[in-house]
PDB file of C-alpha atoms in Angstrom:
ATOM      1  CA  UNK A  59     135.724 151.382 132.671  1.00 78.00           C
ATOM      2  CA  UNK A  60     135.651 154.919 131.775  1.00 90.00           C
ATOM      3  CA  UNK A  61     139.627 155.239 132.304  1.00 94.00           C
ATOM      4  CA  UNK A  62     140.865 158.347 130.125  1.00 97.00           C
ATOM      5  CA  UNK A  63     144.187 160.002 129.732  1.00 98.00           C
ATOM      6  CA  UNK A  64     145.546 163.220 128.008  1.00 98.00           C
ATOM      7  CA  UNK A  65     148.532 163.343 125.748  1.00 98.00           C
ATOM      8  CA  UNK A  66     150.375 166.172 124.352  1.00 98.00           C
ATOM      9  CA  UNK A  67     151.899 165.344 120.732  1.00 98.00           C
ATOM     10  CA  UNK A  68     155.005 167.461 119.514  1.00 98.00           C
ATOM     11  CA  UNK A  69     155.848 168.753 116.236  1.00 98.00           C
ATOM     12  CA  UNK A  70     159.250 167.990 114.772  1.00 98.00           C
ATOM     13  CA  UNK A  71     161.296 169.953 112.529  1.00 98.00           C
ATOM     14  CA  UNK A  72     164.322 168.423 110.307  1.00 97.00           C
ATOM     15  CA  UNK A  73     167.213 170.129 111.001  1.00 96.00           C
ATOM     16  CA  UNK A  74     169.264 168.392 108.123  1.00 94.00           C
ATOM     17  CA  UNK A  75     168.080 165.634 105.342  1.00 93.00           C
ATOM     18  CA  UNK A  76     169.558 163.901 103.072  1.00 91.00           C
ATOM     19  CA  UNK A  77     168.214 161.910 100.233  1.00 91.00           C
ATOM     20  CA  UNK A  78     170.255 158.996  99.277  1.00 87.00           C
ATOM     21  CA  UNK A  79     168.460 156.634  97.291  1.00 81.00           C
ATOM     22  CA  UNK A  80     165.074 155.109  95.866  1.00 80.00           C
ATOM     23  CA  UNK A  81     164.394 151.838  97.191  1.00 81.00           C
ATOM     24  CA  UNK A  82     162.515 148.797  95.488  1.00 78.00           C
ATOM     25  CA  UNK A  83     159.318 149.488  97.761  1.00 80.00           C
ATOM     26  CA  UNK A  84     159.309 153.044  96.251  1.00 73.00           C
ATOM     27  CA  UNK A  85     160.068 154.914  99.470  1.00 80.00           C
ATOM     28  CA  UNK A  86     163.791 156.561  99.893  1.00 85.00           C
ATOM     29  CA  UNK A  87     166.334 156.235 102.102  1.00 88.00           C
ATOM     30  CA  UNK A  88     167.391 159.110 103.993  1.00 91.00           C
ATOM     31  CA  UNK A  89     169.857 160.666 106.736  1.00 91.00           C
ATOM     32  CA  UNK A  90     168.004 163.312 108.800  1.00 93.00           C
ATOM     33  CA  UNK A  91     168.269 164.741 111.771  1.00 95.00           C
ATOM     34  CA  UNK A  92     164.511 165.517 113.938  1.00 97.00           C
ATOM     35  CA  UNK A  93     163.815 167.656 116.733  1.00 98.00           C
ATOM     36  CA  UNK A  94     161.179 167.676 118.364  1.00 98.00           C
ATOM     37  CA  UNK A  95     159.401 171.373 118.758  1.00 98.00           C
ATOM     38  CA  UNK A  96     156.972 172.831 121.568  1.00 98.00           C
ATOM     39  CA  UNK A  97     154.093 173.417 119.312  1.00 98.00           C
ATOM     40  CA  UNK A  98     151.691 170.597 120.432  1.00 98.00           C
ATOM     41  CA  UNK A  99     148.125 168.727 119.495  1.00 98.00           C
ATOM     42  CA  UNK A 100     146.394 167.743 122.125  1.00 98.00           C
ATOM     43  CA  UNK A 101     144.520 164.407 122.167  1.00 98.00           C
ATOM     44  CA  UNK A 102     142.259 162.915 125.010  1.00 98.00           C
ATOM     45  CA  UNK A 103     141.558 159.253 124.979  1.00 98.00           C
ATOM     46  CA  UNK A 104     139.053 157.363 126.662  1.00 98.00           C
ATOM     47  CA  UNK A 105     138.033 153.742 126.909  1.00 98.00           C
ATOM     48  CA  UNK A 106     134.693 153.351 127.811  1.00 97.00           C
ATOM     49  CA  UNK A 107     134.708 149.744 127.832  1.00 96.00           C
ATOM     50  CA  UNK A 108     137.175 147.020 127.240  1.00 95.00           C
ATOM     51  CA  UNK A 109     136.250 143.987 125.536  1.00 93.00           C
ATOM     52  CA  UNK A 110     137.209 140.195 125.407  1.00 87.00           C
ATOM     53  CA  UNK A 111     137.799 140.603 121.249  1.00 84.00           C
ATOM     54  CA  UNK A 112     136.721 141.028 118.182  1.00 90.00           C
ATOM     55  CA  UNK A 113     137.472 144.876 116.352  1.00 93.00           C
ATOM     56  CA  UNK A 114     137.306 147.858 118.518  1.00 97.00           C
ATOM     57  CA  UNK A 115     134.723 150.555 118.635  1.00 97.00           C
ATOM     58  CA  UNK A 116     136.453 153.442 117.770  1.00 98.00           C
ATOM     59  CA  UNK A 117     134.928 157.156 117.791  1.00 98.00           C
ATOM     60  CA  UNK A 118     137.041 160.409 116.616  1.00 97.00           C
ATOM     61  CA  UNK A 119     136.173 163.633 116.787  1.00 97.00           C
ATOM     62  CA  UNK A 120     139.222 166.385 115.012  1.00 96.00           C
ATOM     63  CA  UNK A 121     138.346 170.400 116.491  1.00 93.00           C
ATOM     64  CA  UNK A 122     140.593 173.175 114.769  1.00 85.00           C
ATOM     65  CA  UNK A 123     141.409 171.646 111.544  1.00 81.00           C
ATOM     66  CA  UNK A 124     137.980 171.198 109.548  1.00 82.00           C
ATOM     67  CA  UNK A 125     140.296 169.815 107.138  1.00 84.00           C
ATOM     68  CA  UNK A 126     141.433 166.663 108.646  1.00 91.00           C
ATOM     69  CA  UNK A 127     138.727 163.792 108.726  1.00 91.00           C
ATOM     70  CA  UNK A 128     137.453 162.263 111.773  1.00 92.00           C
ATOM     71  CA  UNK A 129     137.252 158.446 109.823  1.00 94.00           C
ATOM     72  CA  UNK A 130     139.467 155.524 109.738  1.00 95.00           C
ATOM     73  CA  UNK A 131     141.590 157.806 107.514  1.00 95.00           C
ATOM     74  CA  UNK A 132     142.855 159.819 110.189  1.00 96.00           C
ATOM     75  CA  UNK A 133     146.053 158.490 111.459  1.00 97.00           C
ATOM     76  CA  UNK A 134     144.748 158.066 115.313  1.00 98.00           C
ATOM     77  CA  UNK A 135     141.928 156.052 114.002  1.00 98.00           C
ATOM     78  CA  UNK A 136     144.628 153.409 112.355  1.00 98.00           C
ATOM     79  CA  UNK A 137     146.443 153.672 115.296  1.00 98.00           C
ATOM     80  CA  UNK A 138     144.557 152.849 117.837  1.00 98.00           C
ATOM     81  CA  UNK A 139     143.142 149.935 115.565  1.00 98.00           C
ATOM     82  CA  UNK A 140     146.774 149.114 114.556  1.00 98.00           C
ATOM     83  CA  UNK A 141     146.904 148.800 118.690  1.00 98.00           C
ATOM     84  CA  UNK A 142     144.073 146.104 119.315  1.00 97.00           C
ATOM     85  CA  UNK A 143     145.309 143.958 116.205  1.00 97.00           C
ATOM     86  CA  UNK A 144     148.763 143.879 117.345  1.00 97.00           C
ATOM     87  CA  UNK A 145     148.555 143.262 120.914  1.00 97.00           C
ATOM     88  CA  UNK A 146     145.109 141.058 120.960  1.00 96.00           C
ATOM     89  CA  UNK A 147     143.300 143.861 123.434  1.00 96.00           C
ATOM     90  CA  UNK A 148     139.663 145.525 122.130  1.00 97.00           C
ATOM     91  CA  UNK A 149     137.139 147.519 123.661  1.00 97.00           C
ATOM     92  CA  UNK A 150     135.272 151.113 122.692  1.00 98.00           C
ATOM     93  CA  UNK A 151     137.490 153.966 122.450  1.00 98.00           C
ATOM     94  CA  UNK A 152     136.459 157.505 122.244  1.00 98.00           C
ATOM     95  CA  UNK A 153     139.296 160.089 121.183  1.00 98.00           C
ATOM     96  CA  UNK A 154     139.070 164.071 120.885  1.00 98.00           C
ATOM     97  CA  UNK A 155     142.014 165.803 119.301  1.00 98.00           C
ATOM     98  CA  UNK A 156     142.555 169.365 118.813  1.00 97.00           C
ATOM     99  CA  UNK A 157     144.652 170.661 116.273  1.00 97.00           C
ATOM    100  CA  UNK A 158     147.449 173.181 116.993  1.00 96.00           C
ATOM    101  CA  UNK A 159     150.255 171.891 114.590  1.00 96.00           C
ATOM    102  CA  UNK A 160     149.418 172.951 110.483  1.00 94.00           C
ATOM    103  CA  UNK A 161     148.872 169.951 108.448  1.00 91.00           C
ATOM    104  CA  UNK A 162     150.289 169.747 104.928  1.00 88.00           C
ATOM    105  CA  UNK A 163     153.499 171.579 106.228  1.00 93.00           C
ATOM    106  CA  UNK A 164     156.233 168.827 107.189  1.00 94.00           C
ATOM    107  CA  UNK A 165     155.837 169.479 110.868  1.00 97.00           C
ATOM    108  CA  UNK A 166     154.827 165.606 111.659  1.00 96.00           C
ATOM    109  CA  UNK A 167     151.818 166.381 112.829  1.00 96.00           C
ATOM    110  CA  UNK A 168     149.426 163.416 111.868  1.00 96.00           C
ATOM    111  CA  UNK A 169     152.832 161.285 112.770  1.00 97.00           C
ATOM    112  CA  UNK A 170     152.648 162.728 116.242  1.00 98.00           C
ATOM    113  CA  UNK A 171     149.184 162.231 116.646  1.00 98.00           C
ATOM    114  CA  UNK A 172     149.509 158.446 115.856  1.00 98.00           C
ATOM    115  CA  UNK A 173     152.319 158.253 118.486  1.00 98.00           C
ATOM    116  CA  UNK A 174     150.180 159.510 121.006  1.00 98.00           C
ATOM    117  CA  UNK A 175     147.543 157.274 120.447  1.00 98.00           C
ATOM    118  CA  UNK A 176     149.884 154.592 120.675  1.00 98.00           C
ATOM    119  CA  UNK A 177     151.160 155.892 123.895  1.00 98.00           C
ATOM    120  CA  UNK A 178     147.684 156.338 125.230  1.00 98.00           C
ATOM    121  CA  UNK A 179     146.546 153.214 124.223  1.00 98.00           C
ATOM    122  CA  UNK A 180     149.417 151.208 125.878  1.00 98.00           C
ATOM    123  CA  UNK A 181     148.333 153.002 128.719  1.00 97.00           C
ATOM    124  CA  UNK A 182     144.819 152.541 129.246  1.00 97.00           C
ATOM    125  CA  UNK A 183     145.428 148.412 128.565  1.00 97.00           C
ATOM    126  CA  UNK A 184     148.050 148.220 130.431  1.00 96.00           C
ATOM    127  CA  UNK A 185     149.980 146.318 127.847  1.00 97.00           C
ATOM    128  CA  UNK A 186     153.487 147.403 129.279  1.00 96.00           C
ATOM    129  CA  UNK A 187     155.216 147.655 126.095  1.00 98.00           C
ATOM    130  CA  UNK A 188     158.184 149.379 126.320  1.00 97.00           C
ATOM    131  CA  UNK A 189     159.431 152.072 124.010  1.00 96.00           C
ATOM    132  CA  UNK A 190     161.429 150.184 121.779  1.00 96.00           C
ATOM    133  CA  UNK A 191     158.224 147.643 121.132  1.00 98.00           C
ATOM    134  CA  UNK A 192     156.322 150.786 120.749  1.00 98.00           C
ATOM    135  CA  UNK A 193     158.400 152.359 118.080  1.00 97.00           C
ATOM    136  CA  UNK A 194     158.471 148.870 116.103  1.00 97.00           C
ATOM    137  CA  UNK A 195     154.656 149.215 116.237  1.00 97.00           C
ATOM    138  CA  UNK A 196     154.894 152.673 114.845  1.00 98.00           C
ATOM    139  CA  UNK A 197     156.996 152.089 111.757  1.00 96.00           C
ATOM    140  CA  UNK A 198     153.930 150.618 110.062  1.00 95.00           C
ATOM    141  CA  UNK A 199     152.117 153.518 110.520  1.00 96.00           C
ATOM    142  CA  UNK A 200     154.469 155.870 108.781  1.00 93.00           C
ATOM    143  CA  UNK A 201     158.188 156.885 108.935  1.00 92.00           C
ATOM    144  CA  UNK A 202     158.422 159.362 111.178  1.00 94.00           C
ATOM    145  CA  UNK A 203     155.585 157.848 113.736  1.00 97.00           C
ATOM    146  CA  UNK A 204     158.397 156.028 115.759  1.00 98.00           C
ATOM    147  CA  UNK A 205     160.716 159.076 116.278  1.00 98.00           C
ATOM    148  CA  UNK A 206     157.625 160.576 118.339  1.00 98.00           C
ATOM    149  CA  UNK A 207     157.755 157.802 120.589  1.00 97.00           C
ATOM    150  CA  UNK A 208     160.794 159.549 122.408  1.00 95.00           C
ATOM    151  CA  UNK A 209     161.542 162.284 120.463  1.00 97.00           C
ATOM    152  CA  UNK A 210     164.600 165.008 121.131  1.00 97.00           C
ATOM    153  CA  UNK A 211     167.079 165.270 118.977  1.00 97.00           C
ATOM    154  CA  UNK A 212     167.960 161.705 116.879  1.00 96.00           C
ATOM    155  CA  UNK A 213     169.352 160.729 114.060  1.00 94.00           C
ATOM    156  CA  UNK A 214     166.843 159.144 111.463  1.00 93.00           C
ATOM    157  CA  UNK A 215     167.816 156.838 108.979  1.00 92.00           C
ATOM    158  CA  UNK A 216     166.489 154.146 106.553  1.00 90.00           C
ATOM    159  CA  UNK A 217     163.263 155.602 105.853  1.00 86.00           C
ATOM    160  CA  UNK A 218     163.244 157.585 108.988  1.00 88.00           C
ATOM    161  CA  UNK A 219     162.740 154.482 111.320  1.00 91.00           C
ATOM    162  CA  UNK A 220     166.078 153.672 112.114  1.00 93.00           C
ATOM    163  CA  UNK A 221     166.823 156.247 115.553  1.00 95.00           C
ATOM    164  CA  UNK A 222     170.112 156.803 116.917  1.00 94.00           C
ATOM    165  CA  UNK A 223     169.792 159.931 120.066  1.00 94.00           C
ATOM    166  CA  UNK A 224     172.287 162.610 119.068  1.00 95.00           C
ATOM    167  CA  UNK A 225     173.625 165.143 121.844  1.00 94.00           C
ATOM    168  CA  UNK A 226     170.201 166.845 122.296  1.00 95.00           C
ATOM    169  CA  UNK A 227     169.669 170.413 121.393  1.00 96.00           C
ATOM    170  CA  UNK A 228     168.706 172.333 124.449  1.00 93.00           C
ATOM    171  CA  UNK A 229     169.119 176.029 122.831  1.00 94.00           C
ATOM    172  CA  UNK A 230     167.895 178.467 119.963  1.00 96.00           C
ATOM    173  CA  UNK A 231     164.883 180.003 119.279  1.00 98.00           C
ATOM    174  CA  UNK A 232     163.236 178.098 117.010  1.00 98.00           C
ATOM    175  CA  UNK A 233     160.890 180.237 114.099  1.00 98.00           C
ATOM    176  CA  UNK A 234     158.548 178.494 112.387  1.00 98.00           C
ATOM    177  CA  UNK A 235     156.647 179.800 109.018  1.00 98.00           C
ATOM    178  CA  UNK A 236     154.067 178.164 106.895  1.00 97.00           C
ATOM    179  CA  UNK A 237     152.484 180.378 103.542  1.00 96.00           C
ATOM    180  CA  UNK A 238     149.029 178.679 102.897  1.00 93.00           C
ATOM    181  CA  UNK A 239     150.359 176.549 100.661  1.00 91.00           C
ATOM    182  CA  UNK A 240     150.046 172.650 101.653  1.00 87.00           C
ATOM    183  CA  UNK A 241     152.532 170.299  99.470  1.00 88.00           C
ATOM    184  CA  UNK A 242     152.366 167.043  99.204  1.00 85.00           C
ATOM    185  CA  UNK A 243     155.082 164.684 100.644  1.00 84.00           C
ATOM    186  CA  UNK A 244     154.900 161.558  97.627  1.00 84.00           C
ATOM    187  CA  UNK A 245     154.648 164.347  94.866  1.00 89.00           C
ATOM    188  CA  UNK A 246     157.636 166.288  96.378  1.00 90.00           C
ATOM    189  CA  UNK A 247     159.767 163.129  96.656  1.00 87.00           C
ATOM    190  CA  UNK A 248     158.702 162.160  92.974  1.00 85.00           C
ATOM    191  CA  UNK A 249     160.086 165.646  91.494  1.00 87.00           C
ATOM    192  CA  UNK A 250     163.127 165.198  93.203  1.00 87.00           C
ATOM    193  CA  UNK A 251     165.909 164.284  90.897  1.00 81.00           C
ATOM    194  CA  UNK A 252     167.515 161.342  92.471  1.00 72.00           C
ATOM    195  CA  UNK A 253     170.696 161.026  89.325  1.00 62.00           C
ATOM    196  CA  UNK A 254     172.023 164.315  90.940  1.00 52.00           C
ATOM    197  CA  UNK A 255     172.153 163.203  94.804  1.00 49.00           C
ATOM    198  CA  UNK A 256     173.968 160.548  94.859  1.00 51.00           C
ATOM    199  CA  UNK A 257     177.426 161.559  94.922  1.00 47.00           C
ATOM    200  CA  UNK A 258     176.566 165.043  96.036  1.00 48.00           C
ATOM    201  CA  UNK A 259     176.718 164.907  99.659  1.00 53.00           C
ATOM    202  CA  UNK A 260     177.587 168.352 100.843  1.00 55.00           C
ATOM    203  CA  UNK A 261     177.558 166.795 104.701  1.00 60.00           C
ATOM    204  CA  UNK A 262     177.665 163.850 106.814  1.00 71.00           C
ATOM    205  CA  UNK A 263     176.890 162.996 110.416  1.00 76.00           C
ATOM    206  CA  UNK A 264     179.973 162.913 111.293  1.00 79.00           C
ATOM    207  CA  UNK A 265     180.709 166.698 110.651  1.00 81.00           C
ATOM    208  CA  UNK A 266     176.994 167.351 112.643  1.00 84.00           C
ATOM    209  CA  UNK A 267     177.565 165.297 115.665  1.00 85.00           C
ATOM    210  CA  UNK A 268     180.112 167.503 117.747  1.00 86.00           C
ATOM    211  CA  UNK A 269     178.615 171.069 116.741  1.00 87.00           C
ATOM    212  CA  UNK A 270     175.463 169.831 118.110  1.00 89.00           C
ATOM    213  CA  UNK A 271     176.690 170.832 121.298  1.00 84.00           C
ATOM    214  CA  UNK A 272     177.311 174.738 119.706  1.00 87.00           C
ATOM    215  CA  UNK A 273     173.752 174.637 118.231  1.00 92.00           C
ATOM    216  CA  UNK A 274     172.833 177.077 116.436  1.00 93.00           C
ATOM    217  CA  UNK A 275     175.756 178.765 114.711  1.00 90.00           C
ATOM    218  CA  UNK A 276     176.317 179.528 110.590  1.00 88.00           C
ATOM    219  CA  UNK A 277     178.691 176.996 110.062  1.00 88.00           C
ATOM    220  CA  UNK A 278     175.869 174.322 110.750  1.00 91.00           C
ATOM    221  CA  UNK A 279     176.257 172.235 107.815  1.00 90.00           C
ATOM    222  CA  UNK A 280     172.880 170.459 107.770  1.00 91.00           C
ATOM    223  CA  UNK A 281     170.803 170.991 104.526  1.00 93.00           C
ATOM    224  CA  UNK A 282     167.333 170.111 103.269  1.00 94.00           C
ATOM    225  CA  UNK A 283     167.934 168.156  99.951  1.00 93.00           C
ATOM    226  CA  UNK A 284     164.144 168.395  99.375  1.00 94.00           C
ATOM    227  CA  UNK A 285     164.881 172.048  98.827  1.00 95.00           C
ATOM    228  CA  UNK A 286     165.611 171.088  95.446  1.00 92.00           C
ATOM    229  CA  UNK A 287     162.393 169.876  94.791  1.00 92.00           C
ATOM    230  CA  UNK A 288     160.788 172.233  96.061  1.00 94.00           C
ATOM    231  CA  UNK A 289     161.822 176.022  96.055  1.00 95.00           C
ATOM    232  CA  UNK A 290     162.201 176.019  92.229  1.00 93.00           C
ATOM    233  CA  UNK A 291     158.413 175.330  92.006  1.00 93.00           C
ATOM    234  CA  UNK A 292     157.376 177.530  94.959  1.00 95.00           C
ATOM    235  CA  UNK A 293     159.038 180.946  94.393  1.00 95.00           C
ATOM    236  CA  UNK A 294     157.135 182.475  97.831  1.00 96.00           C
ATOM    237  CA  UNK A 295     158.718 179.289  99.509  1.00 96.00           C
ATOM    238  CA  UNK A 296     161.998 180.116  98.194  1.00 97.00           C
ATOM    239  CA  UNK A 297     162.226 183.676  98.973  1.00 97.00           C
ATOM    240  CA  UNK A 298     161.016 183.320 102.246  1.00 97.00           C
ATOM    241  CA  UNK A 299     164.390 180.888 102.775  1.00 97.00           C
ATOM    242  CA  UNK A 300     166.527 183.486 100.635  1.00 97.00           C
ATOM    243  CA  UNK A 301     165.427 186.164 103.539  1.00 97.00           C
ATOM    244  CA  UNK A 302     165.324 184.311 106.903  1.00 98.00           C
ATOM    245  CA  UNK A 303     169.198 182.619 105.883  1.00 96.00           C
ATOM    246  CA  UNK A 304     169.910 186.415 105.486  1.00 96.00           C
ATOM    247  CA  UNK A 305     169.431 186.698 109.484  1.00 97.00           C
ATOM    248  CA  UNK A 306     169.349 183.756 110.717  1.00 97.00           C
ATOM    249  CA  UNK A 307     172.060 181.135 111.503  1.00 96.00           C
ATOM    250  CA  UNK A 308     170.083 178.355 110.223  1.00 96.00           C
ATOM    251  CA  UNK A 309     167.498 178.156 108.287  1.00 97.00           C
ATOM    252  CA  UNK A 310     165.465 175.864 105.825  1.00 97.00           C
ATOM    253  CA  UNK A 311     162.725 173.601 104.431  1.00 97.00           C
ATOM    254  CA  UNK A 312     161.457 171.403 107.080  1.00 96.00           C
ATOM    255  CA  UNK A 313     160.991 168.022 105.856  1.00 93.00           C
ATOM    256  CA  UNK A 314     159.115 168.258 102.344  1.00 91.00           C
ATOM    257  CA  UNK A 315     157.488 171.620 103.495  1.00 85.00           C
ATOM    258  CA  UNK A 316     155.515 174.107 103.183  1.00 93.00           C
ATOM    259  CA  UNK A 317     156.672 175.100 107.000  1.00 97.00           C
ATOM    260  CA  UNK A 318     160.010 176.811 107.222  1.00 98.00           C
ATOM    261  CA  UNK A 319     162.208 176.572 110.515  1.00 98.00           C
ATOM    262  CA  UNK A 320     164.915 179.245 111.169  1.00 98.00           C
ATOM    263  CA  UNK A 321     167.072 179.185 114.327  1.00 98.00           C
ATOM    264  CA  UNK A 322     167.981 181.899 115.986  1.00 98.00           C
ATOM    265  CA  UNK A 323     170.198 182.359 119.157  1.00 96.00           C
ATOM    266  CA  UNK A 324     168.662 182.514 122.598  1.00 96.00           C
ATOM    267  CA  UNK A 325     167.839 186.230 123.708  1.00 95.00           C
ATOM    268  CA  UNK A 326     168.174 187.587 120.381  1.00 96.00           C
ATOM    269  CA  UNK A 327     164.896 189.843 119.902  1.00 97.00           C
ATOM    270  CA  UNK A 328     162.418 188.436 117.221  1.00 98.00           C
ATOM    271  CA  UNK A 329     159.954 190.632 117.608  1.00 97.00           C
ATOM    272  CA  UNK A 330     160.169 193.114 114.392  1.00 97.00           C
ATOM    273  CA  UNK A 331     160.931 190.018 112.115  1.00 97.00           C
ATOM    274  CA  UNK A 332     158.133 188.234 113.004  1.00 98.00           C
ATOM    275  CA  UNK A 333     155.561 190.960 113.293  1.00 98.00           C
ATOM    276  CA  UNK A 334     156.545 191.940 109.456  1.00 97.00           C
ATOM    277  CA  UNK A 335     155.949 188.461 108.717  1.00 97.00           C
ATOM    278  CA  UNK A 336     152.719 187.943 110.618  1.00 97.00           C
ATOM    279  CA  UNK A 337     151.781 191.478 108.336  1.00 97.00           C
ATOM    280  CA  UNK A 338     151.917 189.342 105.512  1.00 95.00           C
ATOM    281  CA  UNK A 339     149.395 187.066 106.100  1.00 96.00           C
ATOM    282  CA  UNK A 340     152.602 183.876 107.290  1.00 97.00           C
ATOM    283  CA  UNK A 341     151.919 181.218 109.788  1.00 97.00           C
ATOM    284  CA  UNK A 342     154.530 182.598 112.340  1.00 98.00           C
ATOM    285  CA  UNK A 343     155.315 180.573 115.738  1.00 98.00           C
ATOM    286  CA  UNK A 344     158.732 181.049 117.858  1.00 98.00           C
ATOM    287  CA  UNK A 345     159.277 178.534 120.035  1.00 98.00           C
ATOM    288  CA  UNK A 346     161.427 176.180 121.666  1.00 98.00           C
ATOM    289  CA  UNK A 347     163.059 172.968 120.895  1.00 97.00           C
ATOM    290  CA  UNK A 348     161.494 170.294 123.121  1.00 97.00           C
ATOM    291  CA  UNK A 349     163.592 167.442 125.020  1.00 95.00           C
ATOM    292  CA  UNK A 350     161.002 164.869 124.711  1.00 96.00           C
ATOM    293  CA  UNK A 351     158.283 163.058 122.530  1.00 97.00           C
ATOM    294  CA  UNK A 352     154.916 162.521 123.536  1.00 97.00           C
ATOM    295  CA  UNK A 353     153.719 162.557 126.974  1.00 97.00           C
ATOM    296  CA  UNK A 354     151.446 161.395 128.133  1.00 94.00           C
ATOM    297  CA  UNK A 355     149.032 162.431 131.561  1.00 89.00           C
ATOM    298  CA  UNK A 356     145.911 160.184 133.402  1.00 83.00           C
ATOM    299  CA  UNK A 357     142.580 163.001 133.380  1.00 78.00           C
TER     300      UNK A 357
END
């Protein structure tokens, strides 16, 4: 067989989420709006042979991030097993992915990468599924694996899984920071004080929708509710937010951190900002927001 394809996995960054209750199942429902970002992983899979059934052979090697494990931990690894379970295909598949998006940081990264695998997978079986079947795959994998299946600009809700496309954001320069400082998604959720959310909604999607289309501008009124989790516990975090709102339209926690995003308008030079921030030892990337999710290319 020996078929192999490349796909390039986005990050995402939250350009507004809300917090509006716990559920029974312990996760929380939420209102966000993603975007999809041009920093990419890269993953290459290959099946070397395809078999009749029984569980896949699955190999994973991870190059970059010597953090991230190569085992059926790694979110590709479930994915691609989640793939031959669900759809009744098997065979020996050999993935490489290299690391370019920070883990720990509320970029999606390991969400993306289990998207792509998806993708791929559906590819080299030629199981045909379409992108709605492949997003209700993803939702078991996590909540914000089926948003990478087209990515853009949409509007998450229930736990993230529910997509609705939004007029997509085709402007700004998007500046991304990360400390090294990794936090913890379930322990960030579990600080956050749910009694004082619920009636304190300080937007809705209806006020985002239409200024979508003026992206970015200061009267954006998208917010990271997370922030309140957060910042009080991470005073580099929070003064690193204090200064880029200073100069920047928008700017905030994305998803439950440690990464930053701060939007700036096209043509607008970034070049001292960042270089004092590099200077201080900051993850620093400016880049673009990206129209689509994964995609996907045959080697």
């Amino acid at each position: 067989v020996n078929r192999s394809v490349r796909a390039q996995a986005p990050a995402k960054v939250n350009l507004h989420l809300e917090v509006l209750r716990l559920r029974h199942d312990g996760y929380h429902e939420v209102e966000t709006v993603l975007q999809t970002v041009e920093i990419f992983d890269h993953l290459q899979v290959t099946l070397i042979e395809e078999y009749a059934g029984g569980a896949p052979k699955i190999e994973l090697t991870v190059e970059s991030e010597p953090s991230i494990p190569d085992d059926e931990t790694n979110l590709c690894w479930r994915a691609a097993a989640h793939f031959c379970q669900l759809t009744g295909r098997s065979g020996h598949i050999v993935m490489r992915l290299v690391k370019e998006i920070p883990s720990a940081a509320g970029l999606g990264g390991g969400s993306s990468d289990a998207a792509a695998t998806l993708v791929a997978c559906n590819r080299l079986f030629a199981a045909g599924l379409d992108a709605e079947e492949l997003e209700k795959m993803a939702a078991a994998l996590g909540a914000d694996v089926p948003f990478f299946i087209r990515g853009g600009t949409q509007l998450g809700r229930g736990i993230g899984t529910k997509l609705t496309p939004l007029p997509p954001v085709r402007t700004g320069q998007f500046l991304i920071v990360k400390p090294d400082l990794d936090l913890s998604t379930a322990e960030v959720y579990g600080n956050l004080r749910m009694g004082l959310t619920v009636n304190a909604s300080k937007a809705n999607i209806g006020v985002i929708r239409p200024i979508l289309a003026r992206f970015p501008q200061s009267t954006w009124p998208g917010f990271n509710r997370l922030e309140e989790a957060v910042l009080p516990q991470q005073p580099l975090l929070q003064r690193l937010v204090i200064q880029l709102r200073d100069v920047a339209p928008v700017a905030m926690l994305s998803g439950s951190g440690s990464a930053i995003v701060a939007v700036f308008p096209d043509g607008e030079d970034l070049a001292s900002l960042t270089g004092d921030l590099i200077d201080s030892g900051l993850y620093v990337r400016v880049v673009q927001p990206c129209a689509a999710g994964v995609e996907i290319k045959d080697d």
